[in-house]
Coordinates of N, CA, C and O in Angstrom, one line a residue:
M1 N -7.5 -14.8 72.7 CA -7.8 -15.4 71.4 C -7.7 -16.9 71.5 O -6.8 -17.4 72.2
S2 N -8.6 -17.6 71.0 CA -8.7 -19.0 71.1 C -7.7 -19.7 70.2 O -7.3 -19.2 69.1
A3 N -7.3 -20.9 70.5 CA -6.4 -21.7 69.7 C -7.1 -22.1 68.4 O -6.5 -22.5 67.4
N4 N -8.4 -22.1 68.4 CA -9.2 -22.6 67.3 C -9.7 -21.4 66.4 O -10.7 -21.5 65.7
R5 N -9.0 -20.3 66.4 CA -9.4 -19.2 65.6 C -9.5 -19.5 64.2 O -8.8 -20.3 63.6
T6 N -10.5 -18.9 63.5 CA -10.6 -19.1 62.1 C -10.5 -17.8 61.3 O -10.6 -17.9 60.1
G7 N -10.3 -16.8 62.0 CA -10.1 -15.5 61.3 C -8.8 -15.4 60.6 O -7.9 -16.2 60.7
R8 N -8.6 -14.3 59.8 CA -7.4 -14.1 59.1 C -7.0 -12.6 59.2 O -7.8 -11.7 59.1
L9 N -5.7 -12.4 59.5 CA -5.2 -11.1 59.6 C -4.3 -10.8 58.4 O -3.4 -11.5 58.0
I10 N -4.6 -9.6 57.7 CA -3.9 -9.2 56.5 C -3.3 -7.8 56.7 O -4.1 -6.9 57.0
G11 N -2.0 -7.7 56.6 CA -1.4 -6.4 56.6 C -1.5 -5.8 55.2 O -1.1 -6.5 54.2
V12 N -2.1 -4.6 55.1 CA -2.3 -4.0 53.7 C -1.5 -2.7 53.6 O -1.9 -1.7 54.3
G13 N -0.5 -2.7 52.8 CA 0.2 -1.4 52.6 C -0.5 -0.7 51.5 O -0.9 -1.2 50.5
V14 N -0.8 0.6 51.8 CA -1.6 1.4 50.8 C -0.7 2.4 50.0 O -1.3 3.3 49.4
G15 N 0.6 2.1 50.0 CA 1.5 2.9 49.2 C 1.9 4.3 49.8 O 1.6 4.5 50.9
P16 N 2.5 5.1 48.9 CA 3.1 6.3 49.4 C 2.1 7.5 49.6 O 2.5 8.6 50.0
G17 N 0.8 7.3 49.4 CA -0.1 8.3 49.6 C -1.1 8.7 48.5 O -2.1 9.4 48.7
D18 N -0.7 8.3 47.3 CA -1.6 8.6 46.1 C -2.5 7.4 45.9 O -2.1 6.3 45.7
P19 N -3.9 7.6 46.0 CA -4.8 6.6 45.8 C -4.7 5.8 44.5 O -5.0 4.6 44.4
E20 N -4.1 6.4 43.5 CA -3.9 5.7 42.2 C -2.7 4.8 42.2 O -2.5 4.0 41.3
L21 N -1.9 4.8 43.3 CA -0.8 3.9 43.4 C -1.0 2.7 44.3 O -0.1 1.9 44.6
V22 N -2.3 2.5 44.8 CA -2.6 1.3 45.6 C -2.5 0.1 44.7 O -3.0 0.1 43.6
T23 N -1.8 -0.9 45.2 CA -1.6 -2.1 44.3 C -2.9 -3.0 44.2 O -3.8 -2.9 45.0
L24 N -2.9 -3.8 43.2 CA -4.0 -4.7 42.9 C -4.1 -5.7 44.1 O -5.2 -6.1 44.5
K25 N -2.9 -6.1 44.7 CA -2.9 -7.0 45.8 C -3.6 -6.3 47.0 O -4.4 -7.0 47.7
A26 N -3.4 -5.1 47.2 CA -4.0 -4.4 48.4 C -5.5 -4.3 48.1 O -6.3 -4.5 49.0
L27 N -5.9 -4.0 46.9 CA -7.3 -3.9 46.6 C -8.0 -5.3 46.8 O -9.1 -5.3 47.3
R28 N -7.3 -6.3 46.4 CA -7.9 -7.7 46.6 C -8.1 -7.9 48.1 O -9.1 -8.5 48.5
A29 N -7.1 -7.6 48.9 CA -7.2 -7.8 50.3 C -8.3 -7.0 50.9 O -9.1 -7.5 51.8
L30 N -8.5 -5.8 50.5 CA -9.6 -4.9 50.9 C -11.0 -5.6 50.6 O -11.9 -5.5 51.3
G31 N -11.0 -6.2 49.4 CA -12.3 -6.8 48.9 C -12.6 -8.1 49.7 O -13.8 -8.4 49.9
E32 N -11.6 -8.7 50.3 CA -11.8 -9.9 51.1 C -12.1 -9.6 52.6 O -12.6 -10.4 53.3
A33 N -11.8 -8.4 53.0 CA -11.8 -8.0 54.4 C -13.3 -7.8 54.9 O -14.1 -7.2 54.3
D34 N -13.6 -8.4 56.1 CA -14.8 -8.1 56.8 C -14.7 -6.9 57.6 O -15.6 -6.1 57.9
V35 N -13.4 -6.6 58.1 CA -13.1 -5.5 59.0 C -11.8 -4.9 58.4 O -10.9 -5.5 58.1
V36 N -11.8 -3.5 58.4 CA -10.7 -2.8 58.0 C -10.2 -1.9 59.2 O -11.0 -1.0 59.6
A37 N -9.1 -2.2 59.7 CA -8.5 -1.4 60.8 C -7.5 -0.4 60.3 O -6.8 -0.7 59.4
H38 N -7.6 0.8 60.8 CA -6.7 1.9 60.4 C -6.3 2.8 61.5 O -7.0 3.0 62.4
F39 N -5.0 3.2 61.5 CA -4.4 4.0 62.5 C -4.7 5.5 62.2 O -4.7 5.9 61.1
A40 N -4.8 6.2 63.3 CA -4.9 7.7 63.3 C -4.7 8.2 64.7 O -5.0 7.6 65.7
K41 N -4.2 9.4 64.7 CA -4.1 10.1 66.0 C -5.5 10.4 66.5 O -6.3 10.8 65.7
A42 N -5.7 10.3 67.8 CA -7.0 10.6 68.4 C -7.4 12.0 67.9 O -6.6 12.9 68.0
G43 N -8.6 12.1 67.4 CA -9.2 13.4 67.0 C -8.8 13.8 65.5 O -9.1 14.9 65.1
H44 N -8.1 12.9 64.8 CA -7.7 13.2 63.5 C -8.1 12.0 62.5 O -8.3 10.9 63.0
P45 N -8.3 12.4 61.2 CA -8.7 11.3 60.3 C -7.5 10.4 60.0 O -6.3 10.8 60.1
S46 N -7.7 9.2 59.5 CA -6.7 8.3 59.2 C -6.2 8.5 57.7 O -7.0 8.5 56.8
H47 N -4.9 8.7 57.5 CA -4.4 9.0 56.2 C -4.6 7.7 55.4 O -4.9 7.8 54.2
A48 N -4.3 6.5 56.0 CA -4.4 5.3 55.2 C -5.8 5.0 54.8 O -6.1 4.6 53.6
R49 N -6.8 5.3 55.6 CA -8.2 5.1 55.3 C -8.6 6.0 54.1 O -9.3 5.7 53.2
A50 N -8.1 7.3 54.2 CA -8.4 8.2 53.1 C -7.9 7.8 51.8 O -8.6 7.9 50.8
I51 N -6.7 7.1 51.8 CA -6.1 6.7 50.5 C -7.0 5.6 49.9 O -7.2 5.6 48.7
V52 N -7.6 4.7 50.7 CA -8.4 3.6 50.1 C -9.9 3.8 50.2 O -10.7 2.9 49.9
A53 N -10.3 5.0 50.6 CA -11.8 5.2 50.9 C -12.7 4.8 49.7 O -13.7 4.2 49.9
A54 N -12.3 5.1 48.5 CA -13.1 4.7 47.3 C -13.1 3.2 47.1 O -14.0 2.8 46.3
H55 N -12.3 2.5 47.7 CA -12.2 1.0 47.5 C -12.8 0.2 48.6 O -12.8 -1.1 48.5
L56 N -13.3 0.8 49.6 CA -14.0 0.0 50.7 C -15.3 -0.4 50.3 O -16.1 0.3 49.8
R57 N -15.6 -1.7 50.5 CA -16.9 -2.3 50.2 C -17.9 -1.8 51.1 O -17.7 -1.6 52.3
A58 N -19.1 -1.6 50.6 CA -20.3 -1.3 51.5 C -20.5 -2.5 52.4 O -20.3 -3.6 52.1
G59 N -20.7 -2.2 53.7 CA -20.9 -3.2 54.7 C -19.6 -3.6 55.4 O -19.7 -4.4 56.3
T60 N -18.5 -3.2 54.9 CA -17.2 -3.5 55.6 C -17.2 -2.8 56.9 O -17.4 -1.5 57.0
E61 N -16.9 -3.5 58.0 CA -16.8 -2.8 59.3 C -15.5 -2.1 59.4 O -14.5 -2.7 59.0
E62 N -15.5 -0.9 60.0 CA -14.2 -0.2 60.2 C -13.9 -0.2 61.6 O -14.7 -0.1 62.5
L63 N -12.6 -0.4 61.9 CA -12.1 -0.4 63.3 C -11.0 0.7 63.4 O -9.8 0.4 63.0
P64 N -11.3 1.9 63.7 CA -10.3 2.9 63.9 C -9.4 2.6 65.1 O -9.9 2.3 66.2
L65 N -8.1 2.7 64.9 CA -7.2 2.5 66.0 C -6.6 3.9 66.3 O -5.7 4.3 65.6
R66 N -7.1 4.5 67.3 CA -6.7 5.9 67.6 C -5.6 5.9 68.6 O -5.8 5.7 69.8
Y67 N -4.4 6.3 68.2 CA -3.3 6.3 69.1 C -3.3 7.6 69.9 O -3.7 8.7 69.4
P68 N -2.9 7.6 71.1 CA -3.2 8.7 72.1 C -2.2 9.8 72.0 O -2.5 11.0 72.4
V69 N -1.0 9.6 71.5 CA 0.0 10.7 71.5 C 0.9 10.5 70.3 O 1.0 9.5 69.7
T70 N 1.5 11.6 69.9 CA 2.6 11.6 68.9 C 3.8 12.4 69.5 O 4.8 11.9 69.9
T71 N 3.6 13.7 69.5 CA 4.7 14.6 69.9 C 4.4 15.4 71.2 O 5.3 16.1 71.6
E72 N 3.3 15.1 71.8 CA 2.9 15.9 73.0 C 3.8 15.5 74.2 O 4.1 16.3 75.1
I73 N 4.3 14.3 74.2 CA 5.1 13.8 75.3 C 6.4 13.3 74.6 O 6.4 12.5 73.7
P74 N 7.6 13.7 75.1 CA 8.8 13.2 74.6 C 8.9 11.6 74.6 O 8.4 11.0 75.6
K75 N 9.4 11.0 73.6 CA 9.4 9.6 73.5 C 10.2 8.9 74.6 O 10.0 7.7 74.9
H76 N 11.1 9.6 75.2 CA 11.9 9.0 76.3 C 11.2 9.0 77.6 O 11.7 8.3 78.6
E77 N 10.1 9.7 77.7 CA 9.3 9.7 78.9 C 8.6 8.4 79.2 O 7.9 7.9 78.3
P78 N 8.5 7.9 80.4 CA 7.7 6.7 80.7 C 6.2 6.9 80.4 O 5.6 5.9 80.0
A79 N 5.7 8.1 80.5 CA 4.3 8.3 80.2 C 4.0 8.0 78.7 O 3.0 7.5 78.4
Y80 N 4.9 8.4 77.8 CA 4.8 8.1 76.4 C 4.8 6.6 76.2 O 3.9 6.0 75.5
R81 N 5.8 5.9 76.7 CA 6.0 4.5 76.5 C 4.7 3.8 77.1 O 4.2 2.9 76.4
D82 N 4.2 4.2 78.2 CA 3.1 3.5 78.8 C 1.8 3.7 77.9 O 1.0 2.8 77.7
A83 N 1.6 5.0 77.5 CA 0.4 5.2 76.6 C 0.5 4.5 75.3 O -0.6 3.9 74.9
I84 N 1.6 4.4 74.7 CA 1.7 3.7 73.4 C 1.6 2.2 73.7 O 0.9 1.5 72.9
R85 N 2.2 1.6 74.7 CA 2.0 0.2 75.0 C 0.6 -0.1 75.2 O 0.1 -1.1 74.7
D86 N -0.1 0.7 76.0 CA -1.5 0.4 76.3 C -2.4 0.5 75.0 O -3.3 -0.3 74.8
F87 N -2.0 1.4 74.2 CA -2.7 1.6 72.9 C -2.5 0.3 72.0 O -3.5 -0.2 71.5
Y88 N -1.3 -0.2 71.9 CA -1.1 -1.4 71.1 C -1.7 -2.6 71.7 O -2.3 -3.4 71.0
D89 N -1.7 -2.7 73.0 CA -2.4 -3.8 73.6 C -3.9 -3.8 73.4 O -4.5 -4.8 73.1
A90 N -4.5 -2.7 73.6 CA -5.9 -2.5 73.4 C -6.3 -2.8 71.9 O -7.3 -3.4 71.6
S91 N -5.5 -2.3 71.0 CA -5.7 -2.4 69.6 C -5.7 -3.9 69.2 O -6.5 -4.4 68.5
A92 N -4.6 -4.6 69.7 CA -4.5 -6.0 69.4 C -5.6 -6.8 70.0 O -6.2 -7.7 69.3
A93 N -6.1 -6.5 71.1 CA -7.2 -7.2 71.7 C -8.5 -7.0 70.9 O -9.3 -7.9 70.7
A94 N -8.7 -5.7 70.4 CA -9.9 -5.4 69.6 C -9.9 -6.2 68.3 O -10.9 -6.8 67.9
I95 N -8.7 -6.3 67.7 CA -8.6 -7.1 66.4 C -8.7 -8.6 66.7 O -9.4 -9.3 65.9
A96 N -8.1 -9.0 67.8 CA -8.2 -10.5 68.2 C -9.7 -10.9 68.3 O -10.1 -12.0 68.0
K97 N -10.6 -10.0 68.8 CA -12.0 -10.4 69.0 C -12.6 -10.7 67.6 O -13.4 -11.6 67.5
H98 N -12.2 -9.9 66.6 CA -12.8 -10.1 65.3 C -12.2 -11.4 64.7 O -12.9 -12.2 64.1
L99 N -10.9 -11.7 64.9 CA -10.3 -12.9 64.4 C -11.0 -14.1 65.1 O -11.3 -15.1 64.4
D100 N -11.2 -14.0 66.4 CA -11.9 -15.1 67.1 C -13.3 -15.4 66.6 O -13.8 -16.5 66.6
A101 N -13.9 -14.3 66.0 CA -15.3 -14.5 65.5 C -15.2 -15.0 64.0 O -16.3 -15.1 63.4
G102 N -14.0 -15.3 63.5 CA -13.9 -15.8 62.2 C -13.8 -14.8 61.1 O -13.9 -15.1 59.9
R103 N -13.6 -13.6 61.4 CA -13.6 -12.5 60.4 C -12.2 -12.3 59.8 O -11.2 -12.6 60.5
T104 N -12.1 -11.8 58.6 CA -10.9 -11.4 58.0 C -10.7 -9.9 58.3 O -11.6 -9.1 58.0
V105 N -9.5 -9.6 58.9 CA -9.2 -8.2 59.3 C -8.0 -7.7 58.5 O -7.0 -8.3 58.5
A106 N -8.2 -6.6 57.8 CA -7.1 -5.9 57.1 C -6.7 -4.8 57.9 O -7.5 -3.9 58.3
V107 N -5.4 -4.7 58.2 CA -4.8 -3.6 58.9 C -4.1 -2.7 58.0 O -3.1 -3.2 57.3
L108 N -4.5 -1.5 57.8 CA -3.9 -0.6 56.8 C -2.6 0.0 57.3 O -2.5 0.4 58.5
S109 N -1.7 0.2 56.5 CA -0.4 0.8 56.8 C 0.0 1.7 55.6 O 0.0 1.3 54.5
N110 N 0.3 3.0 55.8 CA 0.7 3.9 54.7 C 2.1 4.5 54.8 O 2.5 5.2 53.9
A111 N 2.8 4.2 55.8 CA 4.2 4.8 55.9 C 5.2 3.7 55.6 O 5.7 3.0 56.4
I112 N 5.5 3.6 54.3 CA 6.5 2.6 53.9 C 7.8 2.7 54.6 O 8.4 3.7 54.7
G113 N 8.1 1.6 55.3 CA 9.4 1.5 56.0 C 9.4 2.2 57.4 O 10.3 2.2 58.1
K114 N 8.3 2.9 57.7 CA 8.3 3.7 58.9 C 7.2 3.2 59.9 O 7.2 3.4 61.1
D115 N 6.1 2.6 59.3 CA 4.9 2.3 60.1 C 5.1 0.9 60.9 O 5.0 -0.1 60.3
V116 N 5.6 1.1 62.1 CA 5.8 -0.2 62.9 C 4.5 -0.6 63.6 O 4.4 -1.6 64.2
G117 N 3.4 0.3 63.5 CA 2.2 0.0 64.2 C 1.6 -1.4 63.8 O 1.2 -2.2 64.7
A118 N 1.5 -1.7 62.5 CA 0.9 -2.9 62.1 C 1.7 -4.1 62.6 O 1.2 -5.1 63.0
S119 N 3.1 -4.0 62.6 CA 3.9 -5.1 63.0 C 3.8 -5.3 64.6 O 3.8 -6.4 65.1
K120 N 3.6 -4.2 65.3 CA 3.5 -4.3 66.7 C 2.1 -4.9 67.1 O 2.0 -5.7 68.0
I121 N 1.1 -4.6 66.3 CA -0.2 -5.2 66.5 C -0.2 -6.7 66.2 O -0.6 -7.5 67.0
A122 N 0.5 -7.0 65.1 CA 0.6 -8.5 64.8 C 1.3 -9.2 65.8 O 0.9 -10.3 66.2
D123 N 2.4 -8.7 66.4 CA 3.2 -9.3 67.4 C 2.3 -9.5 68.7 O 2.3 -10.6 69.2
R124 N 1.5 -8.6 69.0 CA 0.7 -8.7 70.2 C -0.4 -9.7 70.0 O -0.8 -10.5 70.9
I125 N -1.0 -9.7 68.8 CA -2.0 -10.7 68.5 C -1.5 -12.1 68.5 O -2.1 -13.0 69.1
E126 N -0.3 -12.3 68.0 CA 0.4 -13.6 68.1 C 0.6 -14.0 69.5 O 0.4 -15.2 69.9
R127 N 1.0 -13.1 70.4 CA 1.2 -13.4 71.8 C -0.1 -13.8 72.5 O -0.2 -14.8 73.2
I128 N -1.2 -13.1 72.1 CA -2.5 -13.4 72.7 C -2.9 -14.8 72.2 O -3.4 -15.7 73.0
A129 N -2.6 -15.1 70.9 CA -3.0 -16.4 70.3 C -2.4 -17.6 71.0 O -3.0 -18.7 71.2
I130 N -1.1 -17.4 71.4 CA -0.4 -18.6 72.1 C -0.5 -18.5 73.6 O 0.2 -19.3 74.3
G131 N -1.2 -17.5 74.1 CA -1.4 -17.4 75.6 C -0.4 -16.7 76.3 O -0.3 -16.9 77.6
L132 N 0.5 -15.9 75.7 CA 1.5 -15.2 76.4 C 1.0 -13.8 76.7 O 0.2 -13.2 75.9
P133 N 1.5 -13.2 77.8 CA 1.1 -11.8 78.1 C 1.8 -10.8 77.1 O 2.8 -11.2 76.5
P134 N 1.3 -9.7 76.9 CA 1.9 -8.7 76.0 C 3.3 -8.3 76.5 O 3.6 -8.4 77.7
K135 N 4.2 -8.0 75.6 CA 5.6 -7.5 76.0 C 5.4 -6.2 76.8 O 4.6 -5.4 76.4
K136 N 6.3 -6.0 77.7 CA 6.3 -4.7 78.5 C 7.3 -3.8 77.9 O 8.2 -4.1 77.4

């Protein structure tokens, strides 16, 4: 990610799951976004995307962030840690490319207090921006 980036990263909480409870602030962010990134397990639809589906502008590019594992591998196993780390690093790099191109990227989050995915992505993007390697 270049030091002269002009893109904008917005974390968008989509509430507890009811599309009617999405905030006006979240809807405004979706309206401003060139790209909407959303998490989902590989092979499954994104819950966050489903919540805001009716509010996505035509022409908004979508960036599905497909995490590789959830419960198939125990969290204490190195294979789990490695797969998740690689997923976050790849996701951050994909978002950083859009930011470098000057786009506004909204990253959806639907698990209030539980979804660390968006914050992990933001941390990795910040590290890319200042030229640091991803955390191991």
